[in-house]
Amino acid sequence: MRLVVKGLRVEYDSKPVLKDAEFEVLSGELTFVIGPNGSGKTTLLKAISRLVRHSGGSIYIDGKDLKLYSYSELGRAFAYAGPEVFRAIPSTVMEFLLIGRYPHQSRMQYLESSKDVEVVEKVSHELNIRELLNRKLSELSSGELQRVLIARALVQEPAVLLLDEPAAFLDIRYKVEVLDIIKDLTKSRNLITLVANNDLHITTLYADKVLVLSDGRIVAVGGPETLTKELIEEVYKIKAEVIVNHNGRNFIIPIKHA
Amino acid sequence: MTALETYRHLVRRYVTSTLILAAALTSLVITSLSVGTTHLGFKEIINYMLGLEVDTLHRGLIELRMVRTLAAALTGASLGVSGVLIQGVTRNPLAEPYILGISSTALSVVSLALIMNPSLINSRFEVVMISFLGAVLGFLLTLLLSRLGSSGFSLVLAGVAVTSISSGIAHLLLYLLQSILRIPYVYLLMGSTTSVLKSDIPILASVTLCGALVAVLMSKPLNAYVYGDEYSKQLGFNPRTTLLIATTATSLLTGSAVAVVGIVGFVGLAAPHIARYLVGSDHRFSSTASALLGANLVILSDIVVRAISSVSNLGELPLGVVTGIIGAPILAYLVLRRVRE
Ligand SMILES: Nc1ncnc2c1ncn2[C@@H]1O[C@H](COP(=O)(O)OP(=O)(O)OP(=O)(O)O)[C@@H](O)[C@H]1O
Ligand SMILES: [Mg+2]
């Protein structure tokens, strides 16, 4: 499968936030979207999953314009996991995960099928949250919640998985574990996965492709080798250095403010 | 526990709770038919229900009490469902038709309409519709006022402000209306089934059934909605449509309850919380459980006020006295818990 984004523009209150974004990604590819705060990473992911309206450009999956998709088709095609969830009305992790199955159910279907519950079981096993299923969503630690948010998106069984800072609150062990899972699933289920991320180290370790945003513009797309010292210094306005070279990948660390 | 076991557990809990609540409702209905100045035996009531022969005088008494009992059950169910709906669409567990100013505004609009056109009192259907418009107005006022703040409390504070103002207005207008109302107006301000007519029951029943049906059909959109608009949109539901349908249903349910029995506070708060405690927060389960709980609560209150009046010379207290005693501590508990967080 191929996701093609052409001339995508997003404006908030007529202020352009995403300017003519253009790129394509293939299934089985894990793409990292990086860029400074406010550069438009979240906006890009939300525009692709149709959570924010774009004012120009088009998105295609295998040549089919998303405009032609129905709501439930979109629900089966895209899942976005952001950091936000309202938790004032008490509910359990299980109840939260089950909503991810709705795009797969018919309008009149009242209860879940056994397939629906199996998917929840499989995903909660993969993300190591089985013992959290009966816990209240509002009582989870930020790291636990983060895994639950990713699980919810996976329960949706999308073709395109959009993860916004999926590892921000995870400790090193879970960071690596969750990203391993995301990478494995991307390969085994042939997903198109886009991860918005600010961690250069993690990006270098896991990305098949990187997409660098700066002030709403895509300034570079390509393999992990695209991340050069010069590009990072330019985009983040810092002084950086290449520290090691592992499997032919450059690990760039910031040294000081430019 | 595996997901399958957890899921089975959820469904089983729902089925058990529903059965228990239905059994409780049945026994409360029988009790309600027997309690009063003339006490009737359970056996006589069961005979009546089975269509067997019953003393004619007692039959009349049972039929009168049946009207009250049905009115109490339907009001309770309406308020239980509207509580679940309003909490869902405001994403606020403190929300309640009474606390958010919906009930009081409905009542003041009804009183205003009655002052302008006293003959309206003979057309309950029109009163219900006017009450519905009043309920919508009350909710809009609260929403408008709460825009000034953004915490979960600001909605509640705005609601309390609207409630205070509109209760004051309703109080004044009802005072002026005393001569045509023919019942103590405190019964409307705090709810009572004494003035319900047999002909009110079909109106109340159809609104309650429609509202419950809407709640059931909107379960999935509401389940997604409570987590945020992003979840609604991703799962194929338009959050604005969900908001619109659920608030319309809430206003209709609250409006009809207010028009027929007056303001019965806190049922819309207590019922959803107990329901979620029993069956979880999935709206497929919580809305029907909350309807049953609301019905149980209001019939119980109606029994209590009649029992008090039959053993004392206080006369009959309004229902809101009892539901307030049950419901207000739940509000206090929720507020305390919120403050501690
Ligand atoms: N709802 C909104 N209304 C108005 N402006 C917005 C809105 N959401 C984002 N913006 C603006 O759009 C720009 C891009 O925001 P976006 O959230 O996409 O950045 P980001 O790259 O995800 O940043 P971060 O790394 O901080 O998450 C920012 O300047 C932000 O202030
Ligand atoms: Mg962001």
XYZ file of C-alpha atoms and ligand atoms in Angstrom:
631
model
C 0.000 0.000 0.000
C 1.087 3.529 -0.648
C 0.082 6.706 1.139
C 0.576 9.783 -0.977
C 0.288 13.301 0.383
C 0.176 16.099 -2.171
C 0.393 19.824 -1.496
C -1.244 19.455 1.929
C -2.029 22.796 3.578
C -3.534 23.436 6.997
C -4.436 26.799 8.457
C -5.552 27.679 11.962
C -7.514 30.937 11.921
C -6.061 31.626 8.465
C -2.531 31.297 9.836
C -0.707 28.656 7.751
C 0.687 25.874 9.927
C 1.375 23.253 7.298
C 2.645 24.506 3.984
C 2.409 22.321 0.881
C 3.481 19.093 2.539
C 4.351 16.502 -0.039
C 5.661 12.973 0.482
C 4.832 9.330 0.084
C 5.274 6.327 2.316
C 4.840 2.617 1.770
C 3.358 -0.080 3.943
C 5.897 -1.823 6.117
C 7.731 1.464 6.546
C 8.216 3.081 9.922
C 8.461 6.814 9.321
C 9.510 9.296 11.981
C 8.281 12.865 11.754
C 10.674 15.133 13.580
C 11.031 18.857 13.985
C 11.100 21.529 16.688
C 8.110 22.292 18.919
C 5.374 23.986 16.962
C 6.793 22.924 13.597
C 3.570 21.116 12.686
C 4.144 17.428 13.507
C 0.867 16.945 15.343
C -0.950 18.968 12.704
C 0.439 16.759 9.944
C -0.693 13.549 11.664
C -4.114 14.994 12.444
C -4.576 16.263 8.904
C -3.783 12.814 7.504
C -6.297 11.173 9.828
C -8.844 13.889 8.950
C -9.066 15.159 12.522
C -8.270 18.646 11.331
C -9.502 20.061 8.057
C -6.945 20.795 5.383
C -7.427 23.885 3.295
C -5.618 22.532 0.286
C -3.991 19.469 -1.223
C -5.015 15.826 -1.255
C -4.288 12.529 0.408
C -4.453 9.235 -1.449
C -4.251 5.622 -0.381
C -3.292 3.493 -3.380
C -4.471 6.246 -5.656
C -7.904 6.605 -4.017
C -8.646 10.086 -2.722
C -9.620 10.133 0.947
C -12.524 12.420 0.068
C -14.211 9.322 -1.323
C -13.971 7.439 1.972
C -16.976 7.080 4.256
C -16.605 7.756 7.976
C -16.346 4.097 8.892
C -13.921 3.376 6.034
C -11.742 6.164 7.411
C -12.012 4.535 10.836
C -10.687 1.277 9.435
C -7.958 3.015 7.447
C -6.507 5.415 10.029
C -5.925 5.375 13.741
C -4.397 8.323 15.516
C -3.099 8.081 19.069
C -2.429 11.458 20.594
C -1.520 12.294 24.149
C -4.978 13.591 25.050
C -7.897 11.751 26.563
C -10.700 13.005 28.812
C -10.890 10.848 31.891
C -13.411 12.632 34.134
C -16.161 10.082 33.549
C -14.695 7.002 35.218
C -14.110 4.105 32.843
C -11.845 1.097 32.688
C -9.044 0.313 30.257
C -11.163 -2.511 28.824
C -14.051 -0.155 28.104
C -11.656 2.314 26.496
C -10.052 -0.318 24.268
C -13.403 -1.687 23.107
C -14.374 1.607 21.436
C -11.562 0.998 18.946
C -13.643 -1.793 17.402
C -16.583 0.430 16.417
C -15.458 1.107 12.835
C -15.475 -2.663 12.307
C -18.995 -3.165 13.606
C -22.237 -2.543 11.771
C -24.411 0.320 12.968
C -26.964 -2.041 14.413
C -24.521 -4.375 16.125
C -25.086 -3.987 19.852
C -22.485 -6.256 21.415
C -18.934 -7.105 20.399
C -18.206 -10.182 18.308
C -15.712 -12.730 19.606
C -13.270 -11.447 16.980
C -13.512 -7.967 18.537
C -12.618 -9.307 21.965
C -9.805 -11.443 20.511
C -8.240 -8.368 18.944
C -8.314 -6.600 22.311
C -6.759 -9.664 23.906
C -3.997 -9.879 21.300
C -3.149 -6.181 21.441
C -3.161 -6.036 25.242
C -0.837 -9.013 25.262
C 1.493 -7.356 22.760
C 1.637 -4.110 24.715
C 1.906 -5.844 28.058
C -1.198 -4.201 29.503
C -3.259 -7.300 30.245
C -3.128 -6.721 33.962
C -4.381 -3.158 33.419
C -7.646 -4.133 31.703
C -9.760 -3.751 34.839
C -8.019 -0.630 36.075
C -9.599 2.828 35.937
C -8.231 4.930 33.108
C -7.893 7.862 35.489
C -5.686 5.903 37.862
C -2.926 4.917 35.430
C 0.593 6.307 35.510
C 1.588 8.376 32.464
C 3.635 5.496 31.108
C 0.814 2.989 31.552
C -1.638 5.409 29.984
C 0.672 5.894 27.042
C 0.732 2.178 26.313
C -3.050 2.048 26.653
C -3.447 4.929 24.177
C -1.275 3.111 21.634
C -3.183 -0.104 22.266
C -6.473 1.672 21.561
C -5.200 2.735 18.158
C -3.963 -0.782 17.391
C -7.302 -2.290 18.386
C -8.724 -0.254 15.510
C -6.571 -2.434 13.185
C -5.827 0.442 10.835
C -3.848 0.379 7.632
C -2.212 3.666 8.603
C -1.067 4.091 12.185
C -0.353 7.628 13.381
C 1.366 7.941 16.732
C 1.958 11.324 18.312
C 4.886 11.205 20.741
C 4.171 7.585 21.683
C 7.193 7.270 23.942
C 7.284 10.656 25.640
C 6.454 9.396 29.131
C 7.970 5.943 28.951
C 11.056 4.880 30.858
C 13.990 3.628 28.790
C 12.941 0.016 29.008
C 9.375 0.669 27.863
C 10.545 3.183 25.279
C 12.624 0.504 23.598
C 9.996 -2.158 24.174
C 7.133 -0.088 22.749
C 9.150 1.010 19.744
C 10.238 -2.591 19.120
C 6.565 -3.554 19.151
C 5.655 -0.701 16.808
C 8.438 -1.674 14.445
C 7.495 -5.373 14.531
C 3.825 -4.650 13.922
C 4.673 -2.302 11.096
C 6.552 -5.178 9.421
C 4.289 -8.078 10.355
C 0.990 -6.343 9.562
C 2.448 -4.310 6.745
C 1.319 -1.039 8.292
C 2.085 2.463 7.205
C 3.312 3.933 10.460
C 4.057 7.586 11.129
C 5.527 8.531 14.473
C 5.875 12.130 15.593
C 8.886 12.264 17.818
C 11.451 14.595 19.285
C 14.078 12.084 20.302
C 16.890 12.065 17.742
C 18.507 9.016 19.279
C 15.339 6.900 19.094
C 14.665 8.181 15.591
C 18.086 7.115 14.422
C 17.637 3.675 15.982
C 14.197 2.872 14.613
C 13.347 4.953 11.550
C 13.138 3.446 8.096
C 12.379 6.906 6.861
C 12.516 10.348 8.384
C 10.525 13.411 7.551
C 11.883 16.648 8.943
C 9.532 19.559 9.533
C 10.566 23.104 10.153
C 8.061 25.904 10.540
C 5.319 23.994 8.727
C 7.485 22.959 5.810
C 8.960 19.556 5.051
C 12.659 20.308 4.711
C 13.917 16.766 4.239
C 12.548 13.280 3.540
C 14.583 10.135 3.217
C 16.346 7.300 4.978
C 17.922 7.771 8.417
C 21.085 8.986 6.702
C 19.121 12.128 5.845
C 19.742 13.275 9.406
C 23.047 14.995 9.019
C 24.796 17.177 11.531
C 24.237 20.177 9.281
C 20.502 19.556 8.902
C 19.966 19.156 12.646
C 21.997 22.272 13.405
C 20.000 24.228 10.862
C 16.540 23.035 11.919
C 16.981 23.045 15.672
C 19.348 26.040 15.810
C 21.921 24.178 17.871
C 25.503 23.005 17.634
C 25.640 19.247 17.289
C 28.118 16.480 16.861
C 28.120 12.982 15.428
C 29.146 10.745 18.296
C 29.093 7.153 17.138
C 28.468 5.301 14.010
C 26.430 2.179 14.659
C 25.261 0.030 11.723
C 26.064 2.901 9.432
C 23.766 5.265 11.273
C 24.858 8.628 12.557
C 23.943 9.380 16.131
C 23.756 13.095 16.522
C 23.797 14.730 19.919
C 23.345 18.377 20.739
C 26.376 20.117 22.194
C 25.134 23.615 22.804
C 22.792 26.326 21.661
C 23.890 27.935 18.415
C -7.518 -11.929 33.516
C -7.816 -12.227 29.773
C -9.785 -9.751 27.700
C -12.436 -12.390 27.068
C -12.903 -13.035 30.782
C -13.023 -9.302 31.469
C -15.612 -8.827 28.747
C -17.732 -11.746 29.948
C -17.507 -10.344 33.438
C -18.804 -6.961 32.227
C -21.756 -8.532 30.464
C -22.534 -10.858 33.362
C -22.419 -7.976 35.816
C -24.884 -6.100 33.651
C -27.305 -9.001 33.438
C -27.186 -9.682 37.194
C -27.568 -6.025 38.116
C -30.480 -5.602 35.728
C -32.248 -8.620 37.191
C -31.711 -7.390 40.747
C -32.852 -3.869 39.884
C -35.930 -5.202 38.111
C -36.775 -7.372 41.111
C -36.314 -4.388 43.423
C -38.567 -2.325 41.181
C -41.290 -4.965 41.263
C -41.263 -5.161 45.036
C -41.232 -1.376 45.351
C -44.221 -1.140 43.017
C -46.145 -3.636 45.162
C -45.147 -1.798 48.335
C -46.123 1.507 46.780
C -49.585 0.164 45.971
C -50.083 -1.031 49.526
C -48.773 1.956 51.518
C -51.042 4.875 52.417
C -53.636 6.015 54.937
C -55.483 2.777 54.233
C -52.969 -0.032 54.267
C -53.616 -2.818 51.774
C -52.159 -6.323 52.067
C -49.621 -7.609 49.521
C -51.928 -10.516 48.819
C -54.707 -8.206 47.710
C -52.333 -6.335 45.417
C -51.005 -9.489 43.874
C -54.578 -10.636 43.334
C -55.299 -7.315 41.620
C -52.241 -7.678 39.402
C -53.236 -11.197 38.458
C -56.710 -9.927 37.524
C -58.433 -11.771 40.371
C -61.377 -10.429 42.343
C -60.656 -7.505 44.689
C -62.931 -5.415 46.919
C -64.289 -2.554 44.714
C -63.346 0.155 47.184
C -59.825 -1.221 47.371
C -59.679 -1.605 43.624
C -60.310 2.129 43.257
C -57.625 2.859 45.809
C -55.104 0.632 44.034
C -55.871 2.302 40.721
C -55.295 5.742 42.219
C -52.031 4.603 43.730
C -51.071 2.965 40.444
C -51.166 6.356 38.725
C -48.792 7.798 41.350
C -46.550 4.782 41.216
C -46.263 4.810 37.437
C -45.634 8.552 37.478
C -42.867 8.070 40.044
C -41.287 5.209 38.087
C -41.399 7.070 34.778
C -40.076 10.301 36.287
C -37.248 8.390 37.929
C -36.380 6.567 34.723
C -36.447 9.843 32.752
C -34.166 11.549 35.219
C -31.849 8.550 35.411
C -31.434 8.503 31.651
C -31.060 12.263 31.346
C -28.386 12.195 34.053
C -26.327 9.672 32.107
C -26.761 11.636 28.875
C -25.896 15.022 30.351
C -22.853 13.687 32.190
C -21.660 12.069 28.977
C -22.028 15.083 26.726
C -20.554 17.494 29.248
C -17.848 14.915 30.112
C -18.550 15.956 33.660
C -19.561 13.521 36.402
C -21.037 16.371 38.456
C -23.560 17.295 35.773
C -27.254 16.767 36.515
C -30.424 18.323 35.047
C -31.214 20.032 38.348
C -27.656 21.153 39.150
C -27.206 22.541 35.628
C -30.295 24.735 35.900
C -32.270 22.762 33.314
C -35.152 21.757 35.598
C -35.657 25.126 37.259
C -35.596 27.044 33.999
C -38.124 24.603 32.556
C -40.393 25.231 35.535
C -40.120 29.002 35.356
C -40.874 28.981 31.643
C -43.902 26.790 32.308
C -45.118 29.145 35.050
C -44.621 32.123 32.794
C -46.658 30.449 30.073
C -49.395 29.646 32.596
C -49.551 33.252 33.765
C -49.918 34.454 30.209
C -52.446 31.779 29.339
C -54.038 30.023 32.352
C -56.142 27.745 30.167
C -52.928 25.913 29.219
C -53.194 23.984 32.465
C -55.764 21.740 30.843
C -53.443 20.708 28.042
C -50.590 18.726 29.527
C -49.040 17.946 26.173
C -48.508 21.629 25.437
C -47.161 22.160 28.929
C -44.645 19.361 28.290
C -43.523 21.013 25.064
C -43.160 24.412 26.761
C -41.257 22.750 29.567
C -38.957 21.142 26.974
C -38.205 24.557 25.474
C -37.539 25.873 28.963
C -35.138 22.997 29.594
C -33.235 23.782 26.398
C -33.083 27.433 27.407
C -31.748 26.512 30.855
C -28.978 24.365 29.415
C -27.994 27.065 26.921
C -27.839 29.675 29.699
C -25.595 27.439 31.786
C -23.318 26.652 28.841
C -23.070 30.334 27.970
C -22.211 31.285 31.520
C -19.665 28.483 31.936
C -17.759 29.592 28.827
C -16.186 32.117 31.143
C -14.333 29.349 32.945
C -13.011 26.027 31.777
C -12.711 23.641 34.716
C -15.290 20.943 35.413
C -16.454 23.072 38.291
C -17.208 26.138 36.207
C -20.036 24.284 34.481
C -21.457 23.303 37.851
C -21.074 26.801 39.276
C -22.768 28.283 36.226
C -25.545 25.735 36.670
C -25.970 26.621 40.320
C -26.237 30.291 39.355
C -28.869 29.566 36.705
C -30.733 27.277 39.125
C -30.809 29.954 41.806
C -32.080 32.652 39.499
C -34.685 30.531 37.779
C -35.892 28.897 41.012
C -36.421 32.393 42.389
C -38.407 33.343 39.310
C -40.377 30.086 39.375
C -41.106 30.606 43.061
C -42.516 34.058 42.463
C -44.556 33.085 39.403
C -45.967 29.976 41.046
C -46.950 32.051 44.060
C -48.986 34.260 41.744
C -50.459 31.190 40.100
C -51.657 29.524 43.313
C -55.336 30.081 42.631
C -55.352 28.209 39.326
C -52.887 25.489 40.314
C -55.140 24.103 43.074
C -52.122 22.393 44.693
C -49.446 23.753 47.051
C -46.806 25.172 44.716
C -43.996 23.673 46.758
C -45.093 20.393 45.139
C -43.935 21.750 41.794
C -40.768 23.300 43.171
C -39.708 20.056 44.794
C -41.730 17.450 42.983
C -44.767 15.423 43.943
C -46.959 12.781 42.381
C -50.138 13.889 44.181
C -51.479 15.941 41.310
C -50.692 13.499 38.504
C -53.701 12.501 36.422
C -54.284 9.186 34.735
C -54.155 10.987 31.386
C -50.608 12.207 32.135
C -49.212 8.709 32.185
C -49.254 8.042 28.409
C -47.444 11.350 27.766
C -44.831 10.643 30.399
C -44.476 7.037 29.241
C -43.957 7.888 25.591
C -41.345 10.545 26.329
C -39.507 8.209 28.726
C -39.520 5.369 26.220
C -38.317 7.597 23.377
C -35.597 9.056 25.567
C -34.433 5.645 26.720
C -34.420 4.411 23.130
C -32.314 7.395 22.030
C -29.909 6.751 24.895
C -29.529 3.125 23.890
C -29.059 3.957 20.204
C -26.531 6.664 21.085
C -24.499 4.379 23.354
C -21.580 3.842 21.016
C -21.289 7.483 19.891
C -21.414 8.518 23.553
C -18.838 5.929 24.578
C -16.458 7.446 22.045
C -17.498 11.036 22.801
C -16.615 11.019 26.505
C -12.913 10.580 25.685
C -12.800 13.638 23.419
C -13.896 14.851 19.990
C -10.869 13.208 18.395
C -12.146 9.804 19.442
C -15.635 10.463 18.068
C -14.301 11.586 14.719
C -11.869 8.700 14.347
C -14.482 6.109 15.135
C -16.927 7.487 12.612
C -19.257 9.642 14.711
C -19.808 13.358 14.386
C -19.298 14.827 17.878
C -21.657 17.749 17.207
C -24.458 15.401 16.204
C -23.905 13.376 19.360
C -24.015 16.523 21.469
C -27.157 17.781 19.762
C -29.118 14.528 19.970
C -28.148 13.806 23.568
C -28.955 17.307 24.836
C -32.284 17.309 23.002
C -33.174 13.989 24.590
C -32.073 15.217 28.033
C -34.171 18.357 27.695
C -37.212 16.395 26.571
C -36.888 13.893 29.412
C -36.288 16.547 32.058
C -38.930 18.836 30.592
C -41.669 16.222 30.702
C -40.752 15.174 34.233
C -40.870 18.805 35.383
C -44.180 19.440 33.621
C -45.868 16.446 35.208
C -44.371 16.074 38.693
C -42.206 19.184 39.180
C -38.516 19.371 40.077
C -37.136 16.206 41.628
C -33.491 16.994 42.277
C -30.393 14.786 42.452
C -31.919 11.641 40.920
C -30.039 12.455 37.708
C -26.846 12.536 39.738
C -27.346 9.594 42.077
C -28.704 7.115 39.524
C -25.835 7.316 36.974
C -23.184 7.090 39.672
C -24.709 4.053 41.312
C -25.301 2.579 37.844
C -21.651 3.012 36.844
C -20.596 1.512 40.135
C -22.725 -1.545 39.363
C -22.297 -2.050 35.607
C -19.394 0.151 34.498
C -19.435 3.230 32.321
C -20.288 1.703 28.930
C -23.445 3.578 27.932
C -25.006 0.430 26.530
C -25.170 -0.791 30.103
C -25.144 2.323 32.255
C -28.081 4.096 30.619
C -30.595 1.298 31.160
C -29.242 0.538 34.637
C -29.534 4.224 35.483
C -33.130 4.271 34.228
C -33.998 1.359 36.519
C -32.162 2.935 39.441
C -33.916 6.266 38.917
C -37.282 4.507 38.880
C -36.399 2.657 42.084
C -35.212 5.834 43.790
C -38.275 7.928 42.991
C -40.779 5.188 43.876
C -38.911 4.694 47.133
C -39.108 8.430 47.810
C -42.810 8.417 46.998
C -43.352 5.546 49.438
C -41.373 7.381 52.113
C -43.366 10.618 51.813
C -46.650 8.714 51.965
C -45.506 6.614 54.889
C -44.497 9.773 56.757
C -47.823 11.447 56.076
C -49.767 8.340 57.177
C -48.059 8.197 60.566
C -47.783 11.916 61.270
C -49.879 14.993 60.742
C -47.210 16.735 58.672
C -49.160 16.274 55.482
C -47.326 15.008 52.445
C -43.755 16.156 51.918
C -42.517 16.823 48.401
C -40.341 14.124 46.764
C -37.330 16.414 46.458
C -36.891 16.269 50.223
C -36.161 12.552 50.093
C -34.198 12.493 46.822
C -32.141 15.411 48.116
C -31.286 13.525 51.289
C -30.158 10.558 49.186
C -28.502 12.530 46.368
C -26.807 15.502 47.995
C -24.280 13.392 49.952
C -23.262 11.770 46.654
C -22.629 15.242 45.229
C -20.642 16.168 48.322
C -18.570 12.994 48.006
C -17.855 13.634 44.311
C -16.886 17.245 44.950
C -14.552 16.239 47.776
C -12.909 13.607 45.624
C -12.454 16.105 42.792
C -10.958 18.676 45.125
C -8.490 16.146 46.511
C -7.319 15.324 42.983
N -6.063 24.307 17.548
C -5.122 25.210 17.185
N -5.483 26.503 16.964
C -4.564 27.411 16.591
N -3.258 27.147 16.412
C -2.846 25.886 16.611
C -3.750 24.853 17.017
N -3.060 23.698 17.143
C -1.779 24.001 16.852
N -1.641 25.310 16.526
C -0.393 25.972 16.114
O 0.091 25.291 14.978
C 1.500 25.185 15.032
C 1.909 23.735 14.871
O 1.428 23.014 15.980
P 1.659 21.456 16.165
O 0.914 21.061 17.367
O 1.351 20.766 14.908
O 3.243 21.397 16.446
P 4.132 20.169 16.882
O 5.193 20.063 15.880
O 3.304 18.978 17.115
O 4.731 20.701 18.249
P 5.160 19.898 19.581
O 6.514 19.342 19.348
O 5.199 20.971 20.613
O 4.111 18.874 19.846
C 1.924 25.811 16.345
O 2.384 27.102 16.069
C 0.685 25.852 17.159
O 0.701 26.973 18.015
Mg 2.804 17.817 18.858
